Amino acid sequence: MPYVDRQNRICGFLDIEENESSGKFLRRYFILDTQPGSLVWYMDNPQNLPISADCVGSLKLTYISKVSDATKQRPKAEYCFVINAGMRKFFLQANDQQDLVDWVNALNKATKITVPKSYDGQHNVETQKALLDNLVPKKQVSYRTDIIGGVPIITQMQQERGEGQEGSERELLQRSHNQLPYFLGRPTQDKTVIKSGYCVKQGAVMRNWKRRYFLLEENSMSYFKSDLEKDPLRIIPLKEVHKVQECKQSDIMMRDNLFEVVTTSRTFYIQADSPEEMHSWIKAVSGAIVALRGPGRSAATMRQARRLSNPCIQRYTARIGECSTLLQLYTCLRRLTSCLSLVLLPVRCLYFCLLSHTVDLHNPS
């Protein structure tokens, strides 16, 4: 679903056929900005890319004559629509039917008052030439991050991209990262998958933002480097999660659709692709926690229950009970001794008196 960011731009992920008539759609992040009058797309959300990263492609709104549904023209491509721009047609895929309608309406509204008038032949040729220049895919550049003296240094790496690497990239970026089923990338699991999809997470050390594949199960929430990986980078047990909520520091971090997962040892800051996706994650994780703990049971109650259910704690508690019983018995014996002492005191006095009288009888003065 497209959403409006802090700069009043319409943003969201779409799949685009960058090479005309190739039939291969690649996942890109689109930004519709009416101020400069352009539609640009990136490899990912620019907030997650290096500062010097440039867009993959761009299209001026003045070149767009019409945006319409293209499901009949491309029956094999789901939720497909087309942007007519001069002699070139751009075919794009939305995530669902509502996403398709929203993007078509937004693009048509943005280009409604900027549709070009009739041109003479020479002007038309120049326009088409400029359009083709803008449509040429730009070379992708890799970056390497080194830590020198505690300061991260980002350097550009010149690397030729082979066909195998491009194929791998297409495979990773192709068709709806948020809707890829879990069993496509890894063996079938016994645990029930509640929700899965791509989000952007802040690192613990460098505080940088990286795109990760998240998986929510009945007892845990884990994230992977991609949906094709088998081993997770980290597993977050739901029993350690205190709360999941929309991040109150999103204005400070300058991040849209940001929510936080607060655990015993750390707070995870996670950015979703849209507000709907953010609320969906919050609802799913909160529901899984409630299902795990049961209604009305807080994290403190669960920790106390787990502590008391520990065998070592139980043995320790039993020993304390035994010691308490012995202490009570010792106290009772002391009290009984004190009572006996009080009872025997008159008897002892009488005994000494009789003994003294007997001595006097045997030794008359």
Short mmCIF file of C-alpha atoms in Angstrom, two decimals:
data_model
loop_
_atom_site.label_atom_id
_atom_site.label_comp_id
_atom_site.label_asym_id
_atom_site.label_seq_id
_atom_site.Cartn_x
_atom_site.Cartn_y
_atom_site.Cartn_z
CA MET A 1 0.00 0.00 0.00
CA PRO A 2 1.45 3.41 -0.91
CA TYR A 3 1.83 5.84 1.96
CA VAL A 4 2.74 9.49 2.42
CA ASP A 5 6.11 10.12 4.07
CA ARG A 6 7.32 13.11 6.09
CA GLN A 7 8.10 15.08 2.94
CA ASN A 8 4.55 14.60 1.62
CA ARG A 9 5.71 12.16 -1.05
CA ILE A 10 3.87 8.98 -2.04
CA CYS A 11 6.11 5.97 -1.42
CA GLY A 12 5.98 2.19 -1.56
CA PHE A 13 7.37 -0.99 -3.09
CA LEU A 14 6.42 -2.14 -6.60
CA ASP A 15 7.79 -4.63 -9.11
CA ILE A 16 8.87 -3.08 -12.42
CA GLU A 17 9.81 -4.53 -15.80
CA GLU A 18 12.93 -2.39 -16.29
CA ASN A 19 13.90 -4.06 -19.59
CA GLU A 20 10.98 -3.70 -21.97
CA SER A 21 9.26 -6.97 -23.02
CA SER A 22 11.67 -9.03 -20.88
CA GLY A 23 8.93 -10.39 -18.66
CA LYS A 24 11.21 -10.10 -15.62
CA PHE A 25 9.95 -7.92 -12.79
CA LEU A 26 12.34 -6.56 -10.15
CA ARG A 27 11.44 -5.26 -6.69
CA ARG A 28 12.03 -1.52 -6.36
CA TYR A 29 11.13 1.29 -3.96
CA PHE A 30 9.16 4.04 -5.71
CA ILE A 31 8.81 7.69 -4.71
CA LEU A 32 6.23 9.91 -6.41
CA ASP A 33 7.25 13.53 -5.77
CA THR A 34 4.99 16.18 -7.24
CA GLN A 35 7.26 19.10 -6.27
CA PRO A 36 10.02 18.39 -8.83
CA GLY A 37 7.46 16.47 -10.91
CA SER A 38 9.17 13.08 -11.05
CA LEU A 39 8.72 9.39 -10.32
CA VAL A 40 11.97 7.76 -9.14
CA TRP A 41 12.76 4.25 -7.97
CA TYR A 42 15.60 2.82 -5.88
CA MET A 43 16.97 -0.60 -4.99
CA ASP A 44 15.55 -0.12 -1.48
CA ASN A 45 14.21 2.62 0.75
CA PRO A 46 16.79 5.46 0.46
CA GLN A 47 16.91 5.61 4.26
CA ASN A 48 18.54 2.16 4.17
CA LEU A 49 21.05 2.97 1.41
CA PRO A 50 24.36 4.88 1.58
CA ILE A 51 24.05 8.65 1.35
CA SER A 52 25.79 8.67 -2.03
CA ALA A 53 23.50 5.98 -3.51
CA ASP A 54 21.64 7.16 -6.60
CA CYS A 55 18.28 6.07 -7.94
CA VAL A 56 17.99 3.11 -10.32
CA GLY A 57 15.66 4.96 -12.69
CA SER A 58 13.49 8.05 -12.98
CA LEU A 59 10.63 9.35 -15.07
CA LYS A 60 9.38 12.91 -15.40
CA LEU A 61 5.66 13.30 -14.84
CA THR A 62 5.40 15.48 -17.96
CA TYR A 63 6.17 12.42 -20.10
CA ILE A 64 3.32 10.36 -18.64
CA SER A 65 0.14 10.46 -20.72
CA LYS A 66 -1.92 7.77 -19.00
CA VAL A 67 -1.78 5.13 -16.25
CA SER A 68 -4.20 2.22 -16.46
CA ASP A 69 -4.88 -1.39 -15.50
CA ALA A 70 -2.90 -3.87 -17.63
CA THR A 71 -4.16 -7.25 -16.42
CA LYS A 72 -5.56 -8.01 -19.89
CA GLN A 73 -2.31 -7.07 -21.62
CA ARG A 74 -0.23 -9.13 -19.17
CA PRO A 75 -2.54 -11.93 -17.97
CA LYS A 76 0.33 -13.84 -16.34
CA ALA A 77 1.35 -10.88 -14.17
CA GLU A 78 -0.87 -10.35 -11.14
CA TYR A 79 -2.11 -6.86 -10.30
CA CYS A 80 -0.30 -5.36 -13.27
CA PHE A 81 -0.71 -1.78 -14.49
CA VAL A 82 1.00 0.22 -17.21
CA ILE A 83 2.48 3.73 -17.42
CA ASN A 84 2.32 5.15 -20.93
CA ALA A 85 5.24 7.54 -21.43
CA GLY A 86 5.73 8.53 -25.03
CA MET A 87 6.93 5.56 -27.05
CA ARG A 88 7.72 3.49 -23.97
CA LYS A 89 5.36 1.54 -21.75
CA PHE A 90 6.33 0.70 -18.20
CA PHE A 91 4.64 -2.38 -16.75
CA LEU A 92 4.51 -2.60 -12.96
CA GLN A 93 3.08 -5.05 -10.46
CA ALA A 94 1.34 -4.04 -7.24
CA ASN A 95 1.07 -6.14 -4.09
CA ASP A 96 -2.73 -6.53 -4.27
CA GLN A 97 -5.78 -5.09 -6.01
CA GLN A 98 -6.16 -2.18 -3.59
CA ASP A 99 -2.48 -1.33 -3.98
CA LEU A 100 -2.96 -1.29 -7.77
CA VAL A 101 -5.97 1.05 -7.57
CA ASP A 102 -4.19 3.43 -5.17
CA TRP A 103 -1.08 3.72 -7.35
CA VAL A 104 -3.06 4.22 -10.57
CA ASN A 105 -5.18 6.94 -8.98
CA ALA A 106 -2.14 8.66 -7.42
CA LEU A 107 -0.18 8.68 -10.69
CA ASN A 108 -3.12 9.88 -12.75
CA LYS A 109 -3.84 12.62 -10.24
CA ALA A 110 -0.20 13.74 -10.22
CA THR A 111 -0.02 13.88 -14.02
CA LYS A 112 -3.48 15.31 -14.63
CA ILE A 113 -2.35 18.91 -14.99
CA THR A 114 1.08 18.12 -16.40
CA VAL A 115 0.12 16.09 -19.47
CA PRO A 116 2.15 17.48 -22.39
CA LYS A 117 0.38 19.40 -25.16
CA SER A 118 0.78 18.72 -28.88
CA TYR A 119 4.41 19.02 -29.99
CA ASP A 120 6.03 19.62 -33.34
CA GLY A 121 8.17 16.86 -34.82
CA GLN A 122 11.53 18.25 -33.70
CA HIS A 123 10.40 18.83 -30.13
CA ASN A 124 8.92 15.35 -30.04
CA VAL A 125 12.23 13.79 -31.12
CA GLU A 126 14.12 15.73 -28.44
CA THR A 127 11.60 14.63 -25.83
CA GLN A 128 11.97 10.97 -26.80
CA LYS A 129 15.77 11.25 -26.71
CA ALA A 130 15.70 12.78 -23.23
CA LEU A 131 13.30 10.07 -22.12
CA LEU A 132 15.58 7.29 -23.35
CA ASP A 133 18.53 8.89 -21.54
CA ASN A 134 16.61 8.82 -18.29
CA LEU A 135 15.55 5.21 -18.82
CA VAL A 136 19.06 3.79 -19.18
CA PRO A 137 19.72 1.70 -16.05
CA LYS A 138 22.55 3.12 -14.02
CA LYS A 139 25.48 1.02 -12.96
CA GLN A 140 25.19 -0.35 -9.46
CA VAL A 141 28.14 0.30 -7.18
CA SER A 142 29.04 -1.75 -4.10
CA TYR A 143 30.21 -0.15 -0.87
CA ARG A 144 32.41 -1.51 1.90
CA THR A 145 32.32 -0.33 5.51
CA ASP A 146 35.59 -0.35 7.49
CA ILE A 147 36.02 0.69 11.11
CA ILE A 148 39.15 2.83 11.53
CA GLY A 149 39.82 4.26 14.97
CA GLY A 150 36.25 3.54 16.03
CA VAL A 151 34.86 5.55 13.07
CA PRO A 152 32.95 3.76 10.25
CA ILE A 153 34.43 4.59 6.83
CA ILE A 154 32.34 3.81 3.73
CA THR A 155 34.41 3.26 0.57
CA GLN A 156 33.27 2.55 -2.94
CA MET A 157 34.20 -0.82 -4.47
CA GLN A 158 34.59 -1.29 -8.22
CA GLN A 159 33.17 -4.67 -9.01
CA GLU A 160 31.99 -6.11 -12.29
CA ARG A 161 28.60 -7.70 -12.03
CA GLY A 162 28.35 -11.02 -13.78
CA GLU A 163 25.26 -12.67 -15.11
CA GLY A 164 25.18 -15.07 -12.18
CA GLN A 165 25.20 -12.22 -9.67
CA GLU A 166 22.47 -10.37 -11.57
CA GLY A 167 20.38 -13.52 -11.67
CA SER A 168 20.82 -13.97 -7.93
CA GLU A 169 19.79 -10.36 -7.33
CA ARG A 170 16.70 -10.77 -9.46
CA GLU A 171 15.81 -13.92 -7.60
CA LEU A 172 16.15 -12.19 -4.23
CA LEU A 173 14.24 -9.06 -5.24
CA GLN A 174 11.61 -10.71 -7.39
CA ARG A 175 7.94 -10.53 -6.51
CA SER A 176 6.66 -9.43 -3.16
CA HIS A 177 9.24 -9.93 -0.46
CA ASN A 178 6.56 -9.49 2.16
CA GLN A 179 4.45 -12.32 0.74
CA LEU A 180 7.10 -15.00 0.06
CA PRO A 181 6.05 -18.23 1.83
CA TYR A 182 8.43 -19.60 4.41
CA PHE A 183 8.69 -23.08 2.95
CA LEU A 184 10.13 -21.84 -0.38
CA GLY A 185 13.50 -20.95 1.10
CA ARG A 186 13.94 -23.63 3.78
CA PRO A 187 12.66 -27.09 4.74
CA THR A 188 9.17 -27.46 6.17
CA GLN A 189 9.06 -26.71 9.88
CA ASP A 190 6.86 -28.30 12.52
CA LYS A 191 6.16 -24.97 14.18
CA THR A 192 3.30 -22.79 13.04
CA VAL A 193 4.32 -19.64 11.18
CA ILE A 194 2.13 -16.73 12.26
CA LYS A 195 3.66 -13.99 10.08
CA SER A 196 6.69 -13.50 7.88
CA GLY A 197 8.13 -10.75 5.72
CA TYR A 198 10.92 -8.25 5.18
CA CYS A 199 11.55 -5.33 7.55
CA VAL A 200 14.48 -3.02 8.27
CA LYS A 201 16.21 -3.45 11.66
CA GLN A 202 18.69 -1.26 13.51
CA GLY A 203 21.97 -2.94 14.44
CA ALA A 204 23.09 -3.20 18.07
CA VAL A 205 26.71 -2.05 17.63
CA MET A 206 27.02 0.20 14.58
CA ARG A 207 23.41 1.43 14.81
CA ASN A 208 23.09 1.00 11.06
CA TRP A 209 19.89 -0.16 9.35
CA LYS A 210 19.74 -3.40 7.41
CA ARG A 211 16.93 -5.23 5.65
CA ARG A 212 16.15 -8.58 7.25
CA TYR A 213 13.60 -11.34 6.77
CA PHE A 214 11.49 -11.74 9.94
CA LEU A 215 9.64 -14.86 10.99
CA LEU A 216 7.07 -14.94 13.80
CA GLU A 217 6.26 -18.34 15.30
CA GLU A 218 4.29 -19.49 18.34
CA ASN A 219 7.15 -19.20 20.82
CA SER A 220 9.70 -16.95 19.15
CA MET A 221 10.45 -14.21 16.65
CA SER A 222 13.57 -14.67 14.52
CA TYR A 223 15.20 -12.82 11.66
CA PHE A 224 17.39 -13.99 8.75
CA LYS A 225 19.69 -12.33 6.26
CA SER A 226 17.22 -13.28 3.51
CA ASP A 227 14.24 -15.55 2.99
CA LEU A 228 16.57 -18.15 1.42
CA GLU A 229 18.70 -18.60 4.56
CA LYS A 230 18.11 -21.61 6.83
CA ASP A 231 19.89 -20.42 9.98
CA PRO A 232 18.54 -17.30 11.69
CA LEU A 233 20.83 -14.45 12.69
CA ARG A 234 19.01 -14.25 16.03
CA ILE A 235 16.04 -15.79 17.81
CA ILE A 236 13.98 -13.64 20.20
CA PRO A 237 11.93 -15.80 22.63
CA LEU A 238 8.48 -14.31 23.10
CA LYS A 239 8.64 -15.10 26.82
CA GLU A 240 11.34 -12.41 27.14
CA VAL A 241 9.32 -9.73 25.30
CA HIS A 242 7.76 -7.16 27.63
CA LYS A 243 5.85 -5.12 25.05
CA VAL A 244 5.52 -4.33 21.34
CA GLN A 245 4.42 -0.84 20.33
CA GLU A 246 4.82 1.96 17.83
CA CYS A 247 8.11 3.70 18.47
CA LYS A 248 7.83 7.02 20.28
CA GLN A 249 11.28 8.08 19.03
CA SER A 250 10.41 7.82 15.33
CA ASP A 251 10.65 11.61 14.97
CA ILE A 252 14.15 11.61 16.46
CA MET A 253 15.31 8.70 14.30
CA MET A 254 13.61 10.19 11.21
CA ARG A 255 12.07 6.83 10.36
CA ASP A 256 8.55 6.16 9.10
CA ASN A 257 6.54 3.09 10.16
CA LEU A 258 8.87 2.36 13.09
CA PHE A 259 7.94 0.06 15.97
CA GLU A 260 9.90 -1.39 18.89
CA VAL A 261 10.13 -4.81 20.50
CA VAL A 262 11.19 -4.40 24.14
CA THR A 263 12.87 -7.44 25.71
CA THR A 264 14.69 -8.13 28.94
CA SER A 265 18.14 -7.40 27.51
CA ARG A 266 17.53 -5.10 24.53
CA THR A 267 15.06 -2.97 22.59
CA PHE A 268 14.77 -3.87 18.89
CA TYR A 269 13.84 -1.01 16.53
CA ILE A 270 12.14 -2.32 13.37
CA GLN A 271 10.85 -0.38 10.36
CA ALA A 272 8.04 -1.76 8.22
CA ASP A 273 7.37 -0.86 4.58
CA SER A 274 4.03 0.84 5.29
CA PRO A 275 1.83 1.92 8.22
CA GLU A 276 -0.51 -1.00 7.57
CA GLU A 277 2.39 -3.45 7.70
CA MET A 278 3.68 -1.88 10.93
CA HIS A 279 0.31 -2.23 12.69
CA SER A 280 0.00 -5.76 11.32
CA TRP A 281 3.34 -6.76 12.90
CA ILE A 282 2.45 -5.13 16.23
CA LYS A 283 -0.91 -6.93 16.31
CA ALA A 284 0.60 -10.28 15.31
CA VAL A 285 3.43 -10.21 17.89
CA SER A 286 1.14 -8.97 20.68
CA GLY A 287 -1.38 -11.69 19.86
CA ALA A 288 1.32 -14.37 19.92
CA ILE A 289 2.51 -13.15 23.34
CA VAL A 290 -1.01 -13.21 24.76
CA ALA A 291 -1.56 -16.71 23.35
CA LEU A 292 1.71 -17.88 24.92
CA ARG A 293 1.16 -16.39 28.37
CA GLY A 294 -2.59 -16.55 28.59
CA PRO A 295 -4.93 -13.58 29.18
CA GLY A 296 -4.15 -11.36 32.14
CA ARG A 297 -0.67 -12.73 32.79
CA SER A 298 2.07 -10.13 32.74
CA ALA A 299 5.76 -10.65 32.03
CA ALA A 300 6.58 -10.36 35.77
CA THR A 301 4.05 -13.08 36.59
CA MET A 302 5.52 -15.33 33.92
CA ARG A 303 9.06 -14.82 35.22
CA GLN A 304 7.96 -15.69 38.76
CA ALA A 305 6.16 -18.79 37.53
CA ARG A 306 9.23 -19.91 35.56
CA ARG A 307 11.47 -19.25 38.56
CA LEU A 308 9.30 -21.33 40.87
CA SER A 309 9.02 -24.10 38.27
CA ASN A 310 12.81 -24.47 38.14
CA PRO A 311 13.87 -27.82 39.76
CA CYS A 312 16.85 -26.19 41.46
CA ILE A 313 14.60 -23.54 42.96
CA GLN A 314 12.16 -26.21 44.09
CA ARG A 315 14.91 -28.20 45.88
CA TYR A 316 16.18 -25.01 47.48
CA THR A 317 12.68 -24.12 48.63
CA ALA A 318 12.21 -27.64 50.08
CA ARG A 319 15.45 -27.35 52.04
CA ILE A 320 14.36 -24.01 53.37
CA GLY A 321 11.12 -25.66 54.51
CA GLU A 322 13.03 -28.41 56.30
CA CYS A 323 15.27 -25.87 58.04
CA SER A 324 12.23 -23.91 59.09
CA THR A 325 10.67 -27.02 60.64
CA LEU A 326 13.84 -27.79 62.63
CA LEU A 327 14.00 -24.21 63.83
CA GLN A 328 10.43 -24.41 65.05
CA LEU A 329 11.19 -27.68 66.91
CA TYR A 330 14.24 -26.15 68.55
CA THR A 331 12.19 -23.16 69.68
CA CYS A 332 9.54 -25.45 71.21
CA LEU A 333 12.19 -27.41 73.13
CA ARG A 334 13.65 -24.22 74.55
CA ARG A 335 10.25 -23.07 75.67
CA LEU A 336 9.53 -26.48 77.27
CA THR A 337 12.85 -26.33 79.11
CA SER A 338 12.02 -22.88 80.44
CA CYS A 339 8.62 -24.09 81.66
CA LEU A 340 10.17 -27.11 83.40
CA SER A 341 12.70 -24.84 85.06
CA LEU A 342 9.92 -22.70 86.48
CA VAL A 343 8.01 -25.78 87.76
CA LEU A 344 11.08 -27.43 89.34
CA LEU A 345 12.28 -24.28 91.11
CA PRO A 346 9.98 -24.66 94.18
CA VAL A 347 10.85 -28.36 94.40
CA ARG A 348 14.53 -27.54 94.47
CA CYS A 349 13.98 -24.91 97.19
CA LEU A 350 12.06 -27.41 99.32
CA TYR A 351 14.79 -29.99 98.82
CA PHE A 352 17.49 -27.65 100.03
CA CYS A 353 15.40 -26.63 103.04
CA LEU A 354 14.88 -30.25 104.08
CA LEU A 355 18.54 -30.97 103.57
CA SER A 356 19.51 -28.05 105.79
CA HIS A 357 17.06 -29.16 108.50
CA THR A 358 18.47 -32.67 108.47
CA VAL A 359 21.98 -31.39 108.92
CA ASP A 360 20.86 -29.32 111.91
CA LEU A 361 19.31 -32.40 113.55
CA HIS A 362 22.50 -34.42 113.25
CA ASN A 363 24.66 -31.64 114.62
CA PRO A 364 22.89 -30.04 117.63
CA SER A 365 24.55 -26.94 118.98
#
